[in-house]
mmCIF file of C-alpha atoms in Angstrom:
data_model
loop_
_atom_site.group_PDB
_atom_site.id
_atom_site.type_symbol
_atom_site.label_atom_id
_atom_site.label_comp_id
_atom_site.label_asym_id
_atom_site.label_seq_id
_atom_site.Cartn_x
_atom_site.Cartn_y
_atom_site.Cartn_z
ATOM 1 C CA UNK I 1 44.256 -64.005 -17.794
ATOM 2 C CA UNK I 2 47.471 -64.446 -16.382
ATOM 3 C CA UNK I 3 50.021 -67.091 -16.379
ATOM 4 C CA UNK I 4 50.456 -69.496 -13.363
ATOM 5 C CA UNK I 5 48.682 -72.019 -11.527
ATOM 6 C CA UNK I 6 45.567 -73.449 -13.351
ATOM 7 C CA UNK I 7 44.518 -75.880 -15.906
ATOM 8 C CA UNK I 8 46.883 -75.391 -19.218
ATOM 9 C CA UNK I 9 49.079 -72.871 -17.090
ATOM 10 C CA UNK I 10 46.410 -70.331 -17.005
ATOM 11 C CA UNK I 11 44.612 -68.927 -13.972
ATOM 12 C CA UNK I 12 41.702 -66.864 -13.565
ATOM 13 C CA UNK I 13 41.103 -64.007 -11.332
ATOM 14 C CA UNK I 14 39.125 -65.994 -9.254
ATOM 15 C CA UNK I 15 41.933 -68.046 -8.328
ATOM 16 C CA UNK I 16 44.029 -64.827 -7.556
ATOM 17 C CA UNK I 17 41.241 -63.773 -5.230
ATOM 18 C CA UNK I 18 41.005 -67.179 -3.329
ATOM 19 C CA UNK I 19 44.494 -67.197 -2.741
ATOM 20 C CA UNK I 20 44.570 -63.326 -1.512
ATOM 21 C CA UNK I 21 41.702 -63.946 0.689
ATOM 22 C CA UNK I 22 43.603 -67.375 2.294
ATOM 23 C CA UNK I 23 46.610 -65.286 2.729
ATOM 24 C CA UNK I 24 44.844 -62.035 4.240
ATOM 25 C CA UNK I 25 42.850 -64.298 6.607
ATOM 26 C CA UNK I 26 45.418 -66.688 8.074
ATOM 27 C CA UNK I 27 49.185 -65.475 7.454
ATOM 28 C CA UNK I 28 48.834 -63.442 10.809
ATOM 29 C CA UNK I 29 48.034 -66.654 12.658
ATOM 30 C CA UNK I 30 50.698 -68.829 10.794
ATOM 31 C CA UNK I 31 53.391 -66.091 11.502
ATOM 32 C CA UNK I 32 52.394 -66.198 14.903
ATOM 33 C CA UNK I 33 52.133 -70.222 15.151
ATOM 34 C CA UNK I 34 55.627 -70.664 13.838
ATOM 35 C CA UNK I 35 57.276 -67.807 16.069
ATOM 36 C CA UNK I 36 55.903 -69.438 19.107
ATOM 37 C CA UNK I 37 57.432 -72.706 17.332
ATOM 38 C CA UNK I 38 60.752 -71.186 16.985
ATOM 39 C CA UNK I 39 61.117 -68.446 19.381
ATOM 40 C CA UNK I 40 62.314 -66.446 16.180
ATOM 41 C CA UNK I 41 60.207 -64.053 14.406
ATOM 42 C CA UNK I 42 62.492 -63.486 11.560
ATOM 43 C CA UNK I 43 62.545 -67.364 11.186
ATOM 44 C CA UNK I 44 58.841 -67.122 11.374
ATOM 45 C CA UNK I 45 58.246 -64.871 8.815
ATOM 46 C CA UNK I 46 60.655 -66.667 6.237
ATOM 47 C CA UNK I 47 59.169 -69.789 7.024
ATOM 48 C CA UNK I 48 55.417 -68.450 6.411
ATOM 49 C CA UNK I 49 56.757 -66.656 2.978
ATOM 50 C CA UNK I 50 58.292 -69.843 1.779
ATOM 51 C CA UNK I 51 54.961 -71.843 2.561
ATOM 52 C CA UNK I 52 52.500 -69.355 1.150
ATOM 53 C CA UNK I 53 55.046 -69.391 -2.331
ATOM 54 C CA UNK I 54 54.740 -73.127 -2.198
ATOM 55 C CA UNK I 55 50.773 -73.120 -1.614
ATOM 56 C CA UNK I 56 50.867 -70.651 -4.736
ATOM 57 C CA UNK I 57 52.940 -72.901 -6.854
ATOM 58 C CA UNK I 58 50.242 -75.684 -5.915
ATOM 59 C CA UNK I 59 47.246 -73.681 -5.497
ATOM 60 C CA UNK I 60 44.942 -76.071 -7.784
ATOM 61 C CA UNK I 61 45.797 -78.764 -5.238
ATOM 62 C CA UNK I 62 45.906 -76.990 -1.877
ATOM 63 C CA UNK I 63 42.800 -74.865 -2.766
ATOM 64 C CA UNK I 64 40.871 -78.308 -2.614
ATOM 65 C CA UNK I 65 42.354 -79.562 0.496
ATOM 66 C CA UNK I 66 40.113 -80.077 3.378
ATOM 67 C CA UNK I 67 42.172 -76.930 5.376
ATOM 68 C CA UNK I 68 44.159 -74.756 2.943
ATOM 69 C CA UNK I 69 45.125 -72.833 6.100
ATOM 70 C CA UNK I 70 46.617 -76.052 7.584
ATOM 71 C CA UNK I 71 48.488 -77.067 4.496
ATOM 72 C CA UNK I 72 50.265 -73.564 4.599
ATOM 73 C CA UNK I 73 50.821 -73.832 8.590
ATOM 74 C CA UNK I 74 52.303 -77.355 8.287
ATOM 75 C CA UNK I 75 54.549 -76.447 5.410
ATOM 76 C CA UNK I 76 55.704 -73.347 7.364
ATOM 77 C CA UNK I 77 56.129 -75.278 10.587
ATOM 78 C CA UNK I 78 58.206 -77.935 8.448
ATOM 79 C CA UNK I 79 60.059 -75.202 7.049
ATOM 80 C CA UNK I 80 60.944 -73.537 10.307
ATOM 81 C CA UNK I 81 61.682 -76.800 11.698
ATOM 82 C CA UNK I 82 64.328 -78.023 8.916
ATOM 83 C CA UNK I 83 65.790 -74.314 8.839
ATOM 84 C CA UNK I 84 66.320 -74.498 12.720
ATOM 85 C CA UNK I 85 68.253 -77.781 12.703
ATOM 86 C CA UNK I 86 70.268 -76.993 10.000
ATOM 87 C CA UNK I 87 71.286 -73.452 11.919
ATOM 88 C CA UNK I 88 71.049 -74.917 15.541
ATOM 89 C CA UNK I 89 73.587 -73.201 17.085
ATOM 90 C CA UNK I 90 73.193 -69.817 15.630
ATOM 91 C CA UNK I 91 69.536 -70.087 16.429
ATOM 92 C CA UNK I 92 70.472 -71.149 20.239
ATOM 93 C CA UNK I 93 72.794 -67.636 20.141
ATOM 94 C CA UNK I 94 69.977 -65.501 18.350
ATOM 95 C CA UNK I 95 67.276 -66.846 21.456
ATOM 96 C CA UNK I 96 69.457 -65.869 23.950
ATOM 97 C CA UNK I 97 70.058 -62.267 22.764
ATOM 98 C CA UNK I 98 65.882 -62.156 21.544
ATOM 99 C CA UNK I 99 65.292 -62.487 25.203
ATOM 100 C CA UNK I 100 66.212 -58.895 25.985
ATOM 101 C CA UNK I 101 63.792 -57.368 27.389
ATOM 102 C CA UNK I 102 64.311 -54.333 25.914
ATOM 103 C CA UNK I 103 62.334 -55.334 22.674
ATOM 104 C CA UNK I 104 59.515 -53.344 22.239
ATOM 105 C CA UNK I 105 56.522 -55.792 22.616
ATOM 106 C CA UNK I 106 57.822 -58.011 25.109
ATOM 107 C CA UNK I 107 56.768 -58.393 28.482
ATOM 108 C CA UNK I 108 57.960 -60.564 31.192
ATOM 109 C CA UNK I 109 55.126 -62.857 30.911
ATOM 110 C CA UNK I 110 55.707 -63.065 27.115
ATOM 111 C CA UNK I 111 59.164 -63.885 28.102
ATOM 112 C CA UNK I 112 58.651 -66.467 30.394
ATOM 113 C CA UNK I 113 55.710 -68.387 28.051
ATOM 114 C CA UNK I 114 58.392 -68.523 24.995
ATOM 115 C CA UNK I 115 61.484 -69.592 27.638
ATOM 116 C CA UNK I 116 58.823 -72.046 28.461
ATOM 117 C CA UNK I 117 57.846 -73.332 25.506
ATOM 118 C CA UNK I 118 61.403 -73.702 24.133
ATOM 119 C CA UNK I 119 62.223 -76.141 27.055
ATOM 120 C CA UNK I 120 59.281 -78.505 26.075
ATOM 121 C CA UNK I 121 59.969 -81.116 23.450
ATOM 122 C CA UNK I 122 59.349 -80.147 19.859
ATOM 123 C CA UNK I 123 56.031 -82.368 19.547
ATOM 124 C CA UNK I 124 54.951 -81.142 23.020
ATOM 125 C CA UNK I 125 55.496 -77.583 21.907
ATOM 126 C CA UNK I 126 54.127 -78.259 18.616
ATOM 127 C CA UNK I 127 50.784 -79.365 20.282
ATOM 128 C CA UNK I 128 50.605 -76.916 22.815
ATOM 129 C CA UNK I 129 50.702 -74.206 20.253
ATOM 130 C CA UNK I 130 48.170 -75.241 17.848
ATOM 131 C CA UNK I 131 45.678 -75.788 20.754
ATOM 132 C CA UNK I 132 46.153 -73.367 23.010
ATOM 133 C CA UNK I 133 47.299 -70.447 21.007
ATOM 134 C CA UNK I 134 46.060 -71.285 17.441
ATOM 135 C CA UNK I 135 42.517 -72.528 19.225
ATOM 136 C CA UNK I 136 42.737 -76.019 16.964
ATOM 137 C CA UNK I 137 40.514 -79.014 18.946
ATOM 138 C CA UNK I 138 42.465 -81.974 19.554
ATOM 139 C CA UNK I 139 41.370 -83.521 16.441
ATOM 140 C CA UNK I 140 42.537 -80.937 14.240
ATOM 141 C CA UNK I 141 45.915 -80.896 16.150
ATOM 142 C CA UNK I 142 46.071 -84.426 15.747
ATOM 143 C CA UNK I 143 45.182 -84.525 12.040
ATOM 144 C CA UNK I 144 47.840 -81.600 11.439
ATOM 145 C CA UNK I 145 50.611 -83.645 13.275
ATOM 146 C CA UNK I 146 49.653 -86.732 11.746
ATOM 147 C CA UNK I 147 49.635 -88.385 15.077
ATOM 148 C CA UNK I 148 46.890 -90.595 16.823
ATOM 149 C CA UNK I 149 44.414 -88.380 19.241
ATOM 150 C CA UNK I 150 45.976 -90.333 21.832
ATOM 151 C CA UNK I 151 49.320 -89.189 21.533
ATOM 152 C CA UNK I 152 48.440 -85.613 20.835
ATOM 153 C CA UNK I 153 46.368 -85.811 24.203
ATOM 154 C CA UNK I 154 49.784 -87.260 25.862
ATOM 155 C CA UNK I 155 51.886 -84.382 24.489
ATOM 156 C CA UNK I 156 49.270 -81.753 25.709
ATOM 157 C CA UNK I 157 48.935 -82.861 29.060
ATOM 158 C CA UNK I 158 52.953 -83.314 29.467
ATOM 159 C CA UNK I 159 53.645 -79.936 27.775
ATOM 160 C CA UNK I 160 51.046 -78.462 30.316
ATOM 161 C CA UNK I 161 52.611 -80.013 33.114
ATOM 162 C CA UNK I 162 56.400 -79.011 32.068
ATOM 163 C CA UNK I 163 54.882 -75.737 31.269
ATOM 164 C CA UNK I 164 53.027 -75.052 34.720
ATOM 165 C CA UNK I 165 56.538 -75.925 36.557
ATOM 166 C CA UNK I 166 58.591 -73.815 34.631
ATOM 167 C CA UNK I 167 56.195 -71.134 34.824
ATOM 168 C CA UNK I 168 55.965 -71.204 38.587
ATOM 169 C CA UNK I 169 59.627 -71.603 38.423
ATOM 170 C CA UNK I 170 59.846 -68.327 37.280
ATOM 171 C CA UNK I 171 57.328 -66.736 38.875
ATOM 172 C CA UNK I 172 59.042 -67.694 42.184
ATOM 173 C CA UNK I 173 62.549 -66.183 40.744
ATOM 174 C CA UNK I 174 60.762 -63.066 39.980
ATOM 175 C CA UNK I 175 59.387 -62.865 43.480
ATOM 176 C CA UNK I 176 62.560 -63.507 45.262
ATOM 177 C CA UNK I 177 64.353 -60.959 43.374
ATOM 178 C CA UNK I 178 61.749 -58.386 43.448
#
């Protein structure tokens, strides 16, 4: 036995294994989710690390949640948004630099998608990323966003409409330069 979360300050190896399994199963997905929200991989990784640290500290409670992954994703998203609000100007400058097409792993479509996502409202972006990139149902998105299903459907419809226009605009610009 080691000290940490659990009854009387003790935790079992089973707690360690459950937490490790959660981390292995979803850390990458959550980093991807937060990255799509922020457009900044470093910020996403930091927010996810913070969220998993909080989950570990509260593991007896988190493990009993309907979805421990959703709990971690929600904390990571909130952490990232809070950080983003505090450092808006710095991140905005970083976003402009991050669009550099010489960055490995980025292609024109990826850059266009990130740029379009960044131009959506925070709620539309979050709903679109959760539903279309994380494959959550509308009901799951509503639960995670703590919003009515109808509101989430509105965010999704408006977000898709805005992204279609933005991506069509980007495609037309690319075609006229090509």
